[in-house]
Each structure stands twice: as structure tokens, then as C-alpha cells.
Coordinates of C-alpha atoms and ligand atoms in Angstrom, one line a residue:
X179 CA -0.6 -12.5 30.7
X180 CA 3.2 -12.7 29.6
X181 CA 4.9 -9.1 29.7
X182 CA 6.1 -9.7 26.2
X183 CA 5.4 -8.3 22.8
X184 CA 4.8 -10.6 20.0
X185 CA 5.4 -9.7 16.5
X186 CA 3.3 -11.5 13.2
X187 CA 5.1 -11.3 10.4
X188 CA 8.6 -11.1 12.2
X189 CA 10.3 -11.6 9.4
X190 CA 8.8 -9.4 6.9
X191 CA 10.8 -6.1 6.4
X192 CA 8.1 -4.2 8.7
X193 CA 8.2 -6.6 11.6
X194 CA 11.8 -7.0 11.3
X195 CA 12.0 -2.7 11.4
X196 CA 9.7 -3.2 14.7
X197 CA 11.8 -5.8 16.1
X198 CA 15.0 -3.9 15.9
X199 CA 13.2 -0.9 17.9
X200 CA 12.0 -3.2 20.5
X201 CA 15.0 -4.5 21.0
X202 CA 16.7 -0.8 21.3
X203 CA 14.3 0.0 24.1
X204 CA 14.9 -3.1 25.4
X205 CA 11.7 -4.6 25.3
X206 CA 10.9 -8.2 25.7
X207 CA 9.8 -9.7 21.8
X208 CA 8.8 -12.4 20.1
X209 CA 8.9 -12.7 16.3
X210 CA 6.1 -14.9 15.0
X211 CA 5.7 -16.2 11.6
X212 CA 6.0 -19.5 9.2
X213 CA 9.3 -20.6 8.5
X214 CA 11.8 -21.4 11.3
X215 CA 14.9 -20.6 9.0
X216 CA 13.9 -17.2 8.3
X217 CA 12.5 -16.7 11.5
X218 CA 16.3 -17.6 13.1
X219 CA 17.9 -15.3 10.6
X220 CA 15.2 -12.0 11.3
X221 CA 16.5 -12.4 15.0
X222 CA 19.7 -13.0 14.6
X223 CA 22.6 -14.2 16.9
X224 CA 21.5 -13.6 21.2
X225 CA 17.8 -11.9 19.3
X226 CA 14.0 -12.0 19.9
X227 CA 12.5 -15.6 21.0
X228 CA 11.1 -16.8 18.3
X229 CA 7.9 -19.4 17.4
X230 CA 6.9 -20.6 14.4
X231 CA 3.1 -21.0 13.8
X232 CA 2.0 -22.3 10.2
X233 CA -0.6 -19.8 9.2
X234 CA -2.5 -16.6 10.7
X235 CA -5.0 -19.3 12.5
X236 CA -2.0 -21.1 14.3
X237 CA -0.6 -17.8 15.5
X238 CA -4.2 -17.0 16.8
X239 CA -4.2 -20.0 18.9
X240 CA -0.9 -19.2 20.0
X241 CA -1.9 -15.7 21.1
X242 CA -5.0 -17.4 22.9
X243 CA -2.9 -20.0 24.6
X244 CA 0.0 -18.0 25.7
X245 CA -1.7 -14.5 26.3
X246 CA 1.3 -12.0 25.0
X247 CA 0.1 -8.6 26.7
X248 CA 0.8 -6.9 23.6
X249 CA 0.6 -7.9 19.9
X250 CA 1.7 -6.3 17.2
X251 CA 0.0 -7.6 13.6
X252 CA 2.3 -6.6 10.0
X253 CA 0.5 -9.3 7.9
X254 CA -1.5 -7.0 5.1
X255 CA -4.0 -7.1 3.8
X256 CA -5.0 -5.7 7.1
X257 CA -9.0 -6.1 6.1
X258 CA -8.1 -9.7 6.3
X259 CA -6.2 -10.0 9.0
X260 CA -6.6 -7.5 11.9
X261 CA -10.3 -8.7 13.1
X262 CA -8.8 -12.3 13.3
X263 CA -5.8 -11.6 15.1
X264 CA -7.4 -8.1 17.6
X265 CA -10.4 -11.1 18.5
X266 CA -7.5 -13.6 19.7
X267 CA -5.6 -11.4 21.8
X268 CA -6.4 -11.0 25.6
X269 CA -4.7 -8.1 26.3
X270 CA -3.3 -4.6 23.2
X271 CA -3.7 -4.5 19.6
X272 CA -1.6 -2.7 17.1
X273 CA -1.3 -2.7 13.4
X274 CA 0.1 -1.0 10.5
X275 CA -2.9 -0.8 8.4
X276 CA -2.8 2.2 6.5
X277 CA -6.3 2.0 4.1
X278 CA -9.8 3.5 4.8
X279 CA -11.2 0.1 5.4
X280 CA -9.0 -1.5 7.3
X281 CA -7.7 1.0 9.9
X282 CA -11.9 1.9 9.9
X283 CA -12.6 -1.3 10.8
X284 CA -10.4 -1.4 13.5
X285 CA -11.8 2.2 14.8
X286 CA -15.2 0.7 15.1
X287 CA -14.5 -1.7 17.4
X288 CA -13.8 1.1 20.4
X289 CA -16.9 0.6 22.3
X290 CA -16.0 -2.8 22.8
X291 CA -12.7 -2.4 23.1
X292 CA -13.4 0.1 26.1
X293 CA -16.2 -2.4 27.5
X294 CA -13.1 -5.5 27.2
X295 CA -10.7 -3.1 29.0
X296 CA -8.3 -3.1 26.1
X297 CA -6.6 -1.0 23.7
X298 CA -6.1 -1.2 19.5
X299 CA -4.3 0.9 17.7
X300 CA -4.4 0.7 14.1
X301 CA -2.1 3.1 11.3
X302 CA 1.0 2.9 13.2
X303 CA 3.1 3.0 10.2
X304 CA 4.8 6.2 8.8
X305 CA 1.6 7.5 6.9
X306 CA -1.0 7.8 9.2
X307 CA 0.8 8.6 12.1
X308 CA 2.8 11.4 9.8
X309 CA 0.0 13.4 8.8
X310 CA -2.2 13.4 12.2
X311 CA 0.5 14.4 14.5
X312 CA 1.2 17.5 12.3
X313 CA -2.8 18.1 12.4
X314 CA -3.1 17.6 15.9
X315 CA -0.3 20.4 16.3
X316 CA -2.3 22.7 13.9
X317 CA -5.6 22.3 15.4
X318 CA -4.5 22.8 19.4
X319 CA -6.7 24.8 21.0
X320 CA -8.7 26.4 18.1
X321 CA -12.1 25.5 17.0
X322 CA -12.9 23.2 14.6
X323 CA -11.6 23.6 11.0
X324 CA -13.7 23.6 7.8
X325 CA -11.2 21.7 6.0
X326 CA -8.0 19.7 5.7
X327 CA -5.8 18.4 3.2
X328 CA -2.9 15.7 4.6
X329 CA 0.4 14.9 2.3
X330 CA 2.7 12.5 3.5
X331 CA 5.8 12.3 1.7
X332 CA 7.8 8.7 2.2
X333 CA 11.9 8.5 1.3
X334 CA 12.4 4.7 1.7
X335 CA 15.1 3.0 1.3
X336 CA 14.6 -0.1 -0.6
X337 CA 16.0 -3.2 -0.4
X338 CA 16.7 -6.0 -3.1
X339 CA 13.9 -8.9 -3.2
X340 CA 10.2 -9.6 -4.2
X341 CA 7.5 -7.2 -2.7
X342 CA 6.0 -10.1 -1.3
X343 CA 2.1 -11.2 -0.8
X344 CA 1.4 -8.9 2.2
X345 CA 2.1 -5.9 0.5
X346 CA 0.5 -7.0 -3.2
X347 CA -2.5 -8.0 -1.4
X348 CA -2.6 -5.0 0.3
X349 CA -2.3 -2.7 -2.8
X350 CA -4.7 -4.9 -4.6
X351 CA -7.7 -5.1 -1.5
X352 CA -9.2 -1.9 -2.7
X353 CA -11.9 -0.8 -0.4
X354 CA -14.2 -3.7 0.3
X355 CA -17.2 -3.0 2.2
X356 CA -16.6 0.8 2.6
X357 CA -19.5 3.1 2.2
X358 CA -19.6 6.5 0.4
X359 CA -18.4 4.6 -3.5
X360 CA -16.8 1.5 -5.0
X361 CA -14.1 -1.0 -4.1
X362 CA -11.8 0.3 -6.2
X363 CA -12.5 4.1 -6.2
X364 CA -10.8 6.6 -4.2
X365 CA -12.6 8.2 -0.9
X366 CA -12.9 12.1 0.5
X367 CA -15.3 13.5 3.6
X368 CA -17.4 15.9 2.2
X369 CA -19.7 17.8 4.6
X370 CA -18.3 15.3 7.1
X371 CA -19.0 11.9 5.3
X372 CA -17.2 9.2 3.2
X373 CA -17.7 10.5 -0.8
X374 CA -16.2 9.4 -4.1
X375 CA -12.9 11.0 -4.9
X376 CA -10.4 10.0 -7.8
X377 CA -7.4 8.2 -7.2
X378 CA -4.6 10.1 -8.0
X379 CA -7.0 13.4 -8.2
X380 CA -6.5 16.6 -6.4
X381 CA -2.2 16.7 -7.7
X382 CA -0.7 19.4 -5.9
X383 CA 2.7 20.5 -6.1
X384 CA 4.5 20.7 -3.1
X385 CA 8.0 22.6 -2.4
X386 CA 9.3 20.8 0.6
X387 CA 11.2 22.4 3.5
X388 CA 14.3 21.4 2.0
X389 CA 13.6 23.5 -1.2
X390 CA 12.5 20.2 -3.7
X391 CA 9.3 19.6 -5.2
X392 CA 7.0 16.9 -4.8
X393 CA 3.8 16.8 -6.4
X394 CA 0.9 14.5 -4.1
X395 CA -2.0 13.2 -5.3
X396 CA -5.7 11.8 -4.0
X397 CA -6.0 8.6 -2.6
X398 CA -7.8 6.5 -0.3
X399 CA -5.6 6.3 3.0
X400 CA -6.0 5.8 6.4
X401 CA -5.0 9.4 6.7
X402 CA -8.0 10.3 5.5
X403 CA -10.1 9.0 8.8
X404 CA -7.4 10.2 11.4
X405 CA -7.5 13.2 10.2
X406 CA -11.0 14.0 10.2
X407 CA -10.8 12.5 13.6
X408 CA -7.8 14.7 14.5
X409 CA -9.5 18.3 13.3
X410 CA -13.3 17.5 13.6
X411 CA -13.3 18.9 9.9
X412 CA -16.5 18.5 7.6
X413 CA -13.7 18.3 4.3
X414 CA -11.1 16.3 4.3
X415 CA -8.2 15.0 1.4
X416 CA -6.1 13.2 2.0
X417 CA -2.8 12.6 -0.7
X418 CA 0.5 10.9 -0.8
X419 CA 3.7 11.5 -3.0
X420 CA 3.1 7.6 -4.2
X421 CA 0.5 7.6 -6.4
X422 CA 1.1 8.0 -10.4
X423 CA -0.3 11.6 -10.6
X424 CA 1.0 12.5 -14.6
X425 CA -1.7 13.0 -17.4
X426 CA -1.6 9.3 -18.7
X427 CA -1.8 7.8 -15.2
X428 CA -4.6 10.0 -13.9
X429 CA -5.9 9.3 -17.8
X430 CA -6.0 5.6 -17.2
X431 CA -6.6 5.2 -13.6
X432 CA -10.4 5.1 -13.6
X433 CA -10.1 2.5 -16.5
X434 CA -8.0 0.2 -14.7
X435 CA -8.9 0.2 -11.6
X436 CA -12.9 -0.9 -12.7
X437 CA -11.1 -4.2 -13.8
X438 CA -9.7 -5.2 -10.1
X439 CA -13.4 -5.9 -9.7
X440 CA -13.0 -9.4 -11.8
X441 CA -11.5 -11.6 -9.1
X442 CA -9.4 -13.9 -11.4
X443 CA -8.3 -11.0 -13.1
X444 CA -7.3 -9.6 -9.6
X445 CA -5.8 -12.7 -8.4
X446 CA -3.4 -12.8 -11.0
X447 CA -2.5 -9.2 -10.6
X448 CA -2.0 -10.1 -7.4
X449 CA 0.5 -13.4 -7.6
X450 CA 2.2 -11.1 -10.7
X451 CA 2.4 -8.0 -8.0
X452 CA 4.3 -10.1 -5.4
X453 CA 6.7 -11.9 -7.5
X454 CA 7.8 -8.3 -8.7
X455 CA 11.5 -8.4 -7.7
X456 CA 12.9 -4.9 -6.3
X457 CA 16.4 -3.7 -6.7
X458 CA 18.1 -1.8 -3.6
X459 CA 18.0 1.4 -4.0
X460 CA 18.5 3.9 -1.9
X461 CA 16.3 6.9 -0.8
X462 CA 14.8 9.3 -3.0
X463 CA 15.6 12.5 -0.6
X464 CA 17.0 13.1 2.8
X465 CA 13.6 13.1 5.2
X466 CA 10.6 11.5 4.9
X467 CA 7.4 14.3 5.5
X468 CA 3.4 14.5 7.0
X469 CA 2.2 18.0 5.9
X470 CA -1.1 19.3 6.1
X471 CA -3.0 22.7 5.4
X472 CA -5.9 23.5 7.6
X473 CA -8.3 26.1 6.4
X474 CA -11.0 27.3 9.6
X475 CA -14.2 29.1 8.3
X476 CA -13.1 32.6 8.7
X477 CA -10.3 32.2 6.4
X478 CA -7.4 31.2 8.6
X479 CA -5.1 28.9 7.0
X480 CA -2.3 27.0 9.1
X481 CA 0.6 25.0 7.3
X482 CA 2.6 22.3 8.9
X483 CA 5.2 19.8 8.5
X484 CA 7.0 17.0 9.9
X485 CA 10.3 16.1 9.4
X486 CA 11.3 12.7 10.0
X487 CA 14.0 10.2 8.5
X488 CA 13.8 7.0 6.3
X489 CA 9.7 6.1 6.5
X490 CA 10.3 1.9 6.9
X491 CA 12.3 3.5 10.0
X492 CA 9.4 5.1 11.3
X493 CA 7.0 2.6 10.4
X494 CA 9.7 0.1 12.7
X495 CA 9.7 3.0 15.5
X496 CA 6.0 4.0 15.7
X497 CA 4.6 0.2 16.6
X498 CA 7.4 -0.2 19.1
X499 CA 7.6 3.2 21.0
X500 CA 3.3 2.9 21.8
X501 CA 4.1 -1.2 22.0
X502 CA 6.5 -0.2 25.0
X503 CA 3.7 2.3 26.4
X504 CA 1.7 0.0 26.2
X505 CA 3.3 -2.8 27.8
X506 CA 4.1 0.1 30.4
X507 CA 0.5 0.4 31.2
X508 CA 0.4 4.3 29.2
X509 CA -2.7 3.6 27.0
X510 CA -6.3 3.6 27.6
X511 CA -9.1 1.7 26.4
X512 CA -10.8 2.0 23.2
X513 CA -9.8 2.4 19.2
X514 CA -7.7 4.6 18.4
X515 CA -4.7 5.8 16.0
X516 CA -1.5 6.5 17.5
X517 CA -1.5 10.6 17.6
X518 CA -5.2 10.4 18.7
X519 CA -3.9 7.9 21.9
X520 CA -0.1 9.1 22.8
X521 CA -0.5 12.8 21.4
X522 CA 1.6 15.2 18.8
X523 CA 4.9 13.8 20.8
X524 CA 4.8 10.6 20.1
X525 CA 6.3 11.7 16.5
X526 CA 8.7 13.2 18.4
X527 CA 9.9 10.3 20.5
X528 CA 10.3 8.7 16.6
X529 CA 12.6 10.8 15.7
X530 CA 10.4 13.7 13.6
X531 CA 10.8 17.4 14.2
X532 CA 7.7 19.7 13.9
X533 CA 8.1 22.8 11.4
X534 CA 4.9 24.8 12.1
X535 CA 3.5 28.7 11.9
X536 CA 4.6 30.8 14.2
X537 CA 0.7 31.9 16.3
Ligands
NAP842 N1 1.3 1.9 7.7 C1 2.4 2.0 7.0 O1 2.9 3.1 6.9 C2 3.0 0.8 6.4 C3 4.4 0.8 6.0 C4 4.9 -0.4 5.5 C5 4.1 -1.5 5.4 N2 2.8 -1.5 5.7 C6 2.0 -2.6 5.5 O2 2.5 -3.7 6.3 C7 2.3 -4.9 5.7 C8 3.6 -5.7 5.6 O3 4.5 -5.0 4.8 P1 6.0 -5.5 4.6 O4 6.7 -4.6 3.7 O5 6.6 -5.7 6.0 O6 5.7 -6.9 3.9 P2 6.7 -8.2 3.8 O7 8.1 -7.8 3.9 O8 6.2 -9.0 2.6 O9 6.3 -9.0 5.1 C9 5.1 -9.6 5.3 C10 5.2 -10.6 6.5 O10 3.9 -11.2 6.6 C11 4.0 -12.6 6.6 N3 2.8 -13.2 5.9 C12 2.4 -12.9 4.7 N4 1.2 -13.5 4.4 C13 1.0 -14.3 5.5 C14 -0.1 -15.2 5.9 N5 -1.1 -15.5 5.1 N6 0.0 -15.8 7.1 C15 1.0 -15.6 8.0 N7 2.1 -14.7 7.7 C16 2.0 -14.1 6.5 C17 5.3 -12.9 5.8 O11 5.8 -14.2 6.3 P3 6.7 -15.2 5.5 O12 8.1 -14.7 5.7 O13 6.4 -16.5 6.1 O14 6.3 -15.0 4.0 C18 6.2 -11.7 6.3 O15 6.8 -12.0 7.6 C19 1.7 -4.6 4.3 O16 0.3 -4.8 4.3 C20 2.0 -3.1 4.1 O17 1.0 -2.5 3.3 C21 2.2 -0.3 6.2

């Protein structure tokens, strides 16, 4: 295999994030993706190597032929993509999913992923990684919560352009094929299994370290699994600062959503969605946050947060720091999510700073 790390989707702004933190640690890169011009701009003068490869097939064939030791996949929707690409590669896996069916997905394949020698990680992007590192710090060497509520709090700074297809795709996937309710419904473990839960339910409001107020609502993240995963908890929410969580969004919510069902109706969302063009902007507040509240059976509640800086940062940091552990020969077979394979620190080594209860 070729001690290099490919990127799909170099030239998206996620791949180009993880790129940029290869490069600072110095690790050998390629950026992958389908046009040459934008793939010679995303490096940049002296960059990454790149190759071009005309769709996610041709970049599989590529992976196959060439045998990167490590890939890392930023082409959403990851429910689409991740079994396609982790199936090509011969050697590590990573991802940024960051929905109940995709980064699940990719957690099921452990067992074979242990019997193959290799490793997948799948959430390493801000959210996921956010809220389990500060559960894994709350739960360390206690017993086994009851339950668990994860917040993660992204200050992005945006820049000008369309969102793109990867990321309307994404937002538009839903949940297909996940048990415990519909495609388009939000998820919750109750007594330690998948249930029904309202998108943009549970609003709580938030007063962040700093001293501002958030308020986080319900909704179907890949949080959700790590979490449970991280604690062992039989209930488990998981929220983000993202999702409309007013009256007349939580009002129409359950009316909408019913609708994505139709697939013209979510095709055209979807081609609308991407051609959506953002203005820069810059970020909302100064740090980006993972927070969670663990509550153990006799009472006990433990509070934590994470501090860390702008989240498309982290979600450029994340994949490369347990890329270059990888490559490094630091992982271990299986599944897993990045907390639950390179521990609380790995936050750390991105830049975040724990704020937790004194014990
Ligand atoms: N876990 C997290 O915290 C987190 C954070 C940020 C983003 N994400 C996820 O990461 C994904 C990418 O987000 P982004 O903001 O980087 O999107 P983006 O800027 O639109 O970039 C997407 C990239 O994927 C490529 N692409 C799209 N469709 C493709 C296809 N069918 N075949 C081959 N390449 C394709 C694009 O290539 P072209 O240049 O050729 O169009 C582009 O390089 C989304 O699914 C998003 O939800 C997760």
C-alpha cells in the first residue's frame, strides 16, 4: 500500500479544511475529485498531488488500483457513499458522516472490519466527535449512567457560494432504513433502543461558558449513537444549536417533513437546496461547543463542556489528526468513532479545551 492519504471531495470546503491539516502535520495527501481546475486551485501552488476521477465509481477504482493506506471520504450523503468507498479501500476508513444512518452503518461493519484487519472511523466532523469526548470525560471510571443529553454548539464561519449537492443531499437523506420510526422523523434511545423523537423537540436553553444563550433542540445526529456508545446509557438525546426550535418551526416541522417522503417532491427540494447561494459571513460567537449532562441512577448529575474554535476548523483537524494516527499505525481494528478509538485527547490535540466538574 502507498503511505499516503487520499481525500474525496478535495475540493469541497471540508476536504479542502482536511487538506490544509494534513499538510500542517506534514502528511503525505492526495486530493481526489472531478474537475482538474478546481482540483489545481484546492491545492494550490507546491500543494497535495492531485487526480481527477470522474465520479464516486472512478475514484473507487482508483483506491483499488493504487491502494492509498488511508482514505478519507467528504462526499455526503454519507448513506450513499461510505459503503461504496470503505468496500474499495485495502487499507483505513474515515468519514464525516454525522446522521444516525450513516455513521450506524458504518459502526456495523466492525466485525468485519476487525476480521479484514482494518479500521473505519465514521463522525469525524465537529459534531460527533464534540459531544462524545466531553461524555467520555464525564463517564471515566463511574458506572454506567441512566441517561444523557449531548448539545453541540457550531460557530462557523461561512463563506460566499452555493451550499452545494453534498451537503443538500445530506440535509434531505432523512433516515433511510433506520429502525425505531420514519425516514423523516427524529430518533432518541429509550430504555437503550432507537425510538421516535421530534425534530426540533426537547428545546433547552443553554447559557454557554462564555455567559450567551443558546437554545438546542432534538434531532437525529450521529451524536446520538456515540454517545450511547460512549456512556452505556439506556436514554439518550441528543440536540444541536441548528435546528429551527421557535413555536412556528417546531409547529410546522412534523407537517413538512412527512412531504420529503414524495421523491420528486424531494428531488426538487434537493436541486433548489444546493443552488442556495450563501453570503460570507462571519462567525456567530467566539468558540464552537460539545456539552453534555449525564444523570447516573442515584441522582448524580455531571455537566461538561468543550471549548473549541471555528467548527469547519475542527471538522478539517479531526479527520487529519486520526488520518496521521492512522497512517502512523495508532488505530486498531474495527468500527468505531473517533473518541471511542483515540480517547477524550484527541479533542485536545484539535485544539478544544475541556471545562468539567470538579470530582
Ligand atoms: N460531521 C460534521 O461535523 C460535518 C461537518 C461539515 C460537513 N459535513 C458533511 O460533509 C459533507 C461535505 O460537506 P462540504 O461542506 O465539504 O460540501 P461541499 O463543499 O459541497 O463539498 C462536497 C465535495 O464532494 C464532491 N462531490 C459531491 N457530489 C459528488 C459525487 N456524486 N461524486 C464525486 N464527488 C462529489 C464535490 O466535488 P465537485 O467540486 O466536483 O462538485 C466536493 O468536492 C456533507 O455531507 C456534510 O454534511 C459533516
Amino acid at each position: 500500500m502507498s503511505a499516503e492519504v487520499w481525500i474525496l471531495g478535495g475540493t469541497g470546503r471540508s476536504g479542502r479544511a482536511v487538506a490544509a491539516e494534513l499538510a500542517r502535520r506534514g502528511v503525505p495527501t492526495v486530493l481526489v475529485g472531478r474537475d482538474e481546475s478546481r482540483l489545481a486551485a484546492a491545492a494550490g501552488p507546491g500543494g497535495a498531488r492531485t487526480m481527477v476521477a470522474a465520479s464516486l465509481d472512478d475514484a473507487a477504482a482508483q483506491i483499488r488500483r493504487q491502494r492509498p493506506e488511508v482514505v478519507v471520504n467528504t462526499i455526503g450523503p454519507f448513506t450513499a457513499t461510505a459503503g461504496v468507498v470503505a468496500d474499495a479501500c485495502p487499507g483505513h476508513y474515515l468519514d464525516l458522516a454525522n446522521d444516525v444512518a450513516a455513521v450506524g452503518a458504518t459502526l456495523a461493519r466492525h466485525d468485519a472490519a476487525v476480521a479484514a484487519g482494518r479500521t473505519l472511523i465514521t463522525g469525524a466532523g465537529f459534531g460527533v466527535t464534540a459531544t462524545e469526548s466531553v461524555v467520555v470525560k464525564l463517564c471515566e471510571g463511574r458506572p454506567r449512567p441512566l441517561r444523557v443529553r449531548v448539545d453541540m454548539v457550531p460557530s462557523i464561519a461561512m463563506e460566499a457560494g452555493v451550499l452545494g449537492d453534498a451537503l443538500a443531499a445530506t440535509i434531505l437523506d432523512g433516515l433511510p432504513g433506520v429502525e425505531g420510526g420514519g425516514r423523516f422523523q427524529g430518533r432518541r434511545i429509550v430504555d437503550g433502543r432507537l425510538a421516535p423523537a421530534r425534530v426540533g423537540g426537547d428545546p433547552m436553553r443553554l447559557t454557554l461558558p462564555d455567559g450567551t444563550g443558546v437554545t438546542t433542540a432534538s434531532m437525529p445526529l450521529g451524536e446520538l449513537l456515540a454517545a450511547q456508545r460512549a456512556s452505556g446509557a439506556r436514554h439518550v438525546v441528543a440536540a444541536s444549536s441548528e435546528v429551527p426550535s421557535g413555536g412556528v418551526a417546531r409547529a410546522l416541522m412534523p407537517v413538512v417533513l412527512p412531504l420529503l417522503n414524495w421523491r420528486a417532491l424531494r428531488e426538487f427540494a434537493r436541486r433548489r437546496l444546493a443552488a442556495v447561494r450563501v453570503a460570507a459571513a462571519g462567525r456567530p460567537r467566539e468558540h464552537s461547543w460539545g456539552h453534555a449532562v449525564v444523570t447516573w441512577a442515584d441522582g448524580e448529575v455531571r455537566e461538561g463542556w468543550l471549548r473549541l474554535g471555528d467548527a469547519q476548523d475542527v471538522t478539517g483537524a479531526v479527520p487529519a489528526e486520526a488520518a496521521g494516527r492512522l497512517l502512523a499505525g495508532a488505530g486498531r481494528p474495527g468500527a468505531y468513532t473517533p473518541a471511542a478509538l483515540f480517547g477524550a485527547e484527541l479533542a485536545e490535540a484539535c485544539g478544544g479545551s475541556y471545562l468539567l466538574p470538579v470530582s
